[in-house]
Amino acid sequence: GQLGAMLVFMVVAGAATGCLTLAGSQAIDVVDVDELQTGEQRAGAYFGIWAFGLKLAVAVGQFFAGILLDVVGYVPDAPQDPTTLWWLVMLVGPLQALVTFAGLLIFRRIRFEESDVQMVQAALAARRNASES
């Protein structure tokens, strides 16, 4: 009986998934730009830092989740009162959507179009071809 809420959830979940896909794509472009500027291929370092950042974000998120569960009155292994259930829904849905949207607004400022990607990749290919000759 919650078709509208489910549709909203699906749209937000799809947007969040799209943001994660976009972040991975942009990370590869950052590695290419760095290689073009420095002449060094440091993808391992970039993705190692990224993996560490993701693990750190999960750890910090779990820490705050534990605090927030206490704040909203969650009691493990017990029926929850309606107010606690409402707050749990808010934490899992709108709060996460708000954080994702804030990230989207931050990354929206990055202007790196398809033509920029093609230019960087062409310059890297030319550099590699010149070094092979």
mmCIF file of C-alpha atoms in Angstrom:
data_model
loop_
_atom_site.group_PDB
_atom_site.id
_atom_site.type_symbol
_atom_site.label_atom_id
_atom_site.label_comp_id
_atom_site.label_asym_id
_atom_site.label_seq_id
_atom_site.Cartn_x
_atom_site.Cartn_y
_atom_site.Cartn_z
ATOM 1 C CA GLY A 1 0.000 0.000 0.000
ATOM 2 C CA GLN A 2 3.020 2.324 -0.157
ATOM 3 C CA LEU A 3 3.448 2.538 -3.926
ATOM 4 C CA GLY A 4 4.265 6.273 -3.909
ATOM 5 C CA ALA A 5 6.881 5.911 -1.182
ATOM 6 C CA MET A 6 8.413 2.930 -2.970
ATOM 7 C CA LEU A 7 8.642 4.845 -6.251
ATOM 8 C CA VAL A 8 10.355 7.764 -4.496
ATOM 9 C CA PHE A 9 12.755 5.325 -2.838
ATOM 10 C CA MET A 10 13.554 3.699 -6.177
ATOM 11 C CA VAL A 11 14.281 7.075 -7.807
ATOM 12 C CA VAL A 12 16.556 8.141 -4.945
ATOM 13 C CA ALA A 13 18.306 4.749 -4.894
ATOM 14 C CA GLY A 14 18.827 4.965 -8.653
ATOM 15 C CA ALA A 15 20.300 8.456 -8.337
ATOM 16 C CA ALA A 16 22.630 7.287 -5.567
ATOM 17 C CA THR A 17 23.771 4.336 -7.670
ATOM 18 C CA GLY A 18 24.351 6.665 -10.596
ATOM 19 C CA CYS A 19 26.461 8.948 -8.377
ATOM 20 C CA LEU A 20 28.636 6.006 -7.351
ATOM 21 C CA THR A 21 29.100 4.987 -10.981
ATOM 22 C CA LEU A 22 29.975 8.569 -11.904
ATOM 23 C CA ALA A 23 32.510 8.773 -9.073
ATOM 24 C CA GLY A 24 34.300 5.679 -10.382
ATOM 25 C CA SER A 25 34.355 7.091 -13.880
ATOM 26 C CA GLN A 26 35.706 10.433 -12.681
ATOM 27 C CA ALA A 27 38.392 8.693 -10.626
ATOM 28 C CA ILE A 28 39.775 7.098 -13.773
ATOM 29 C CA ASP A 29 39.812 10.496 -15.477
ATOM 30 C CA VAL A 30 41.687 12.011 -12.516
ATOM 31 C CA VAL A 31 44.344 9.295 -12.823
ATOM 32 C CA ASP A 32 44.734 10.079 -16.530
ATOM 33 C CA VAL A 33 45.038 13.833 -15.899
ATOM 34 C CA ASP A 34 47.655 13.178 -13.219
ATOM 35 C CA GLU A 35 49.633 10.967 -15.587
ATOM 36 C CA LEU A 36 49.481 13.644 -18.278
ATOM 37 C CA GLN A 37 50.690 16.335 -15.862
ATOM 38 C CA THR A 38 53.385 14.328 -14.043
ATOM 39 C CA GLY A 39 54.439 11.737 -16.591
ATOM 40 C CA GLU A 40 53.994 9.047 -13.927
ATOM 41 C CA GLN A 41 51.344 6.340 -13.838
ATOM 42 C CA ARG A 42 50.108 6.313 -10.222
ATOM 43 C CA ALA A 43 46.756 4.553 -10.508
ATOM 44 C CA GLY A 44 47.675 2.139 -7.699
ATOM 45 C CA ALA A 45 48.287 4.997 -5.294
ATOM 46 C CA TYR A 46 45.059 6.746 -6.239
ATOM 47 C CA PHE A 47 42.905 3.650 -5.902
ATOM 48 C CA GLY A 48 44.657 2.637 -2.683
ATOM 49 C CA ILE A 49 43.808 6.031 -1.197
ATOM 50 C CA TRP A 50 40.268 5.713 -2.539
ATOM 51 C CA ALA A 51 39.846 2.267 -0.944
ATOM 52 C CA PHE A 52 41.171 3.634 2.352
ATOM 53 C CA GLY A 53 38.773 6.581 2.115
ATOM 54 C CA LEU A 54 35.825 4.264 1.531
ATOM 55 C CA LYS A 55 36.780 2.097 4.511
ATOM 56 C CA LEU A 56 37.232 5.180 6.670
ATOM 57 C CA ALA A 57 33.838 6.521 5.578
ATOM 58 C CA VAL A 58 32.178 3.204 6.480
ATOM 59 C CA ALA A 59 33.875 3.162 9.889
ATOM 60 C CA VAL A 60 32.882 6.758 10.658
ATOM 61 C CA GLY A 61 29.350 6.068 9.393
ATOM 62 C CA GLN A 62 29.013 3.029 11.648
ATOM 63 C CA PHE A 63 30.305 5.017 14.607
ATOM 64 C CA PHE A 64 27.727 7.753 14.081
ATOM 65 C CA ALA A 65 25.016 5.170 13.347
ATOM 66 C CA GLY A 66 25.575 3.669 16.782
ATOM 67 C CA ILE A 67 25.294 7.086 18.394
ATOM 68 C CA LEU A 68 22.173 7.945 16.384
ATOM 69 C CA LEU A 69 20.529 4.640 17.329
ATOM 70 C CA ASP A 70 20.940 5.588 20.976
ATOM 71 C CA VAL A 71 19.649 9.110 20.331
ATOM 72 C CA VAL A 72 16.448 7.892 18.625
ATOM 73 C CA GLY A 73 15.775 5.404 21.418
ATOM 74 C CA TYR A 74 16.484 2.124 19.629
ATOM 75 C CA VAL A 75 16.458 -0.876 21.981
ATOM 76 C CA PRO A 76 18.013 -4.067 20.554
ATOM 77 C CA ASP A 77 15.897 -7.232 20.533
ATOM 78 C CA ALA A 78 12.740 -5.411 21.620
ATOM 79 C CA PRO A 79 9.667 -4.062 19.879
ATOM 80 C CA GLN A 80 10.247 -0.421 18.952
ATOM 81 C CA ASP A 81 7.803 2.346 19.736
ATOM 82 C CA PRO A 82 6.316 4.278 16.782
ATOM 83 C CA THR A 83 8.484 7.351 17.367
ATOM 84 C CA THR A 84 11.662 5.260 17.247
ATOM 85 C CA LEU A 85 10.472 3.510 14.096
ATOM 86 C CA TRP A 86 9.750 6.880 12.460
ATOM 87 C CA TRP A 87 13.243 8.134 13.296
ATOM 88 C CA LEU A 88 14.811 4.918 11.994
ATOM 89 C CA VAL A 89 13.016 5.414 8.682
ATOM 90 C CA MET A 90 14.245 9.030 8.568
ATOM 91 C CA LEU A 91 17.831 7.941 9.239
ATOM 92 C CA VAL A 92 17.810 5.259 6.556
ATOM 93 C CA GLY A 93 15.918 7.232 3.912
ATOM 94 C CA PRO A 94 15.918 11.034 3.887
ATOM 95 C CA LEU A 95 19.170 11.503 5.837
ATOM 96 C CA GLN A 96 21.112 9.286 3.434
ATOM 97 C CA ALA A 97 19.440 10.977 0.469
ATOM 98 C CA LEU A 98 20.413 14.386 1.862
ATOM 99 C CA VAL A 99 24.055 13.359 2.262
ATOM 100 C CA THR A 100 24.109 11.915 -1.266
ATOM 101 C CA PHE A 101 22.538 15.083 -2.641
ATOM 102 C CA ALA A 102 25.150 17.231 -0.844
ATOM 103 C CA GLY A 103 27.882 15.163 -2.493
ATOM 104 C CA LEU A 104 26.193 15.585 -5.851
ATOM 105 C CA LEU A 105 26.155 19.360 -5.405
ATOM 106 C CA ILE A 106 29.853 19.361 -4.547
ATOM 107 C CA PHE A 107 30.853 17.224 -7.539
ATOM 108 C CA ARG A 108 28.533 19.136 -9.847
ATOM 109 C CA ARG A 109 31.036 21.988 -9.792
ATOM 110 C CA ILE A 110 33.650 19.827 -11.524
ATOM 111 C CA ARG A 111 33.644 20.594 -15.226
ATOM 112 C CA PHE A 112 35.312 17.818 -17.154
ATOM 113 C CA GLU A 113 33.427 17.107 -20.357
ATOM 114 C CA GLU A 114 33.764 14.280 -22.845
ATOM 115 C CA SER A 115 35.937 16.478 -25.064
ATOM 116 C CA ASP A 116 38.338 17.006 -22.128
ATOM 117 C CA VAL A 117 38.567 13.248 -21.577
ATOM 118 C CA GLN A 118 39.286 12.676 -25.264
ATOM 119 C CA MET A 119 41.986 15.373 -25.259
ATOM 120 C CA VAL A 120 43.737 13.850 -22.232
ATOM 121 C CA GLN A 121 43.562 10.322 -23.643
ATOM 122 C CA ALA A 122 44.853 11.488 -27.044
ATOM 123 C CA ALA A 123 47.767 13.314 -25.407
ATOM 124 C CA LEU A 124 48.619 10.231 -23.329
ATOM 125 C CA ALA A 125 48.453 8.003 -26.414
ATOM 126 C CA ALA A 126 50.736 10.404 -28.310
ATOM 127 C CA ARG A 127 53.216 10.436 -25.413
ATOM 128 C CA ARG A 128 53.220 6.620 -25.240
ATOM 129 C CA ASN A 129 53.691 6.319 -29.009
ATOM 130 C CA ALA A 130 56.569 8.824 -28.931
ATOM 131 C CA SER A 131 58.310 6.922 -26.137
ATOM 132 C CA GLU A 132 57.967 3.616 -28.050
ATOM 133 C CA SER A 133 59.649 5.090 -31.143
#
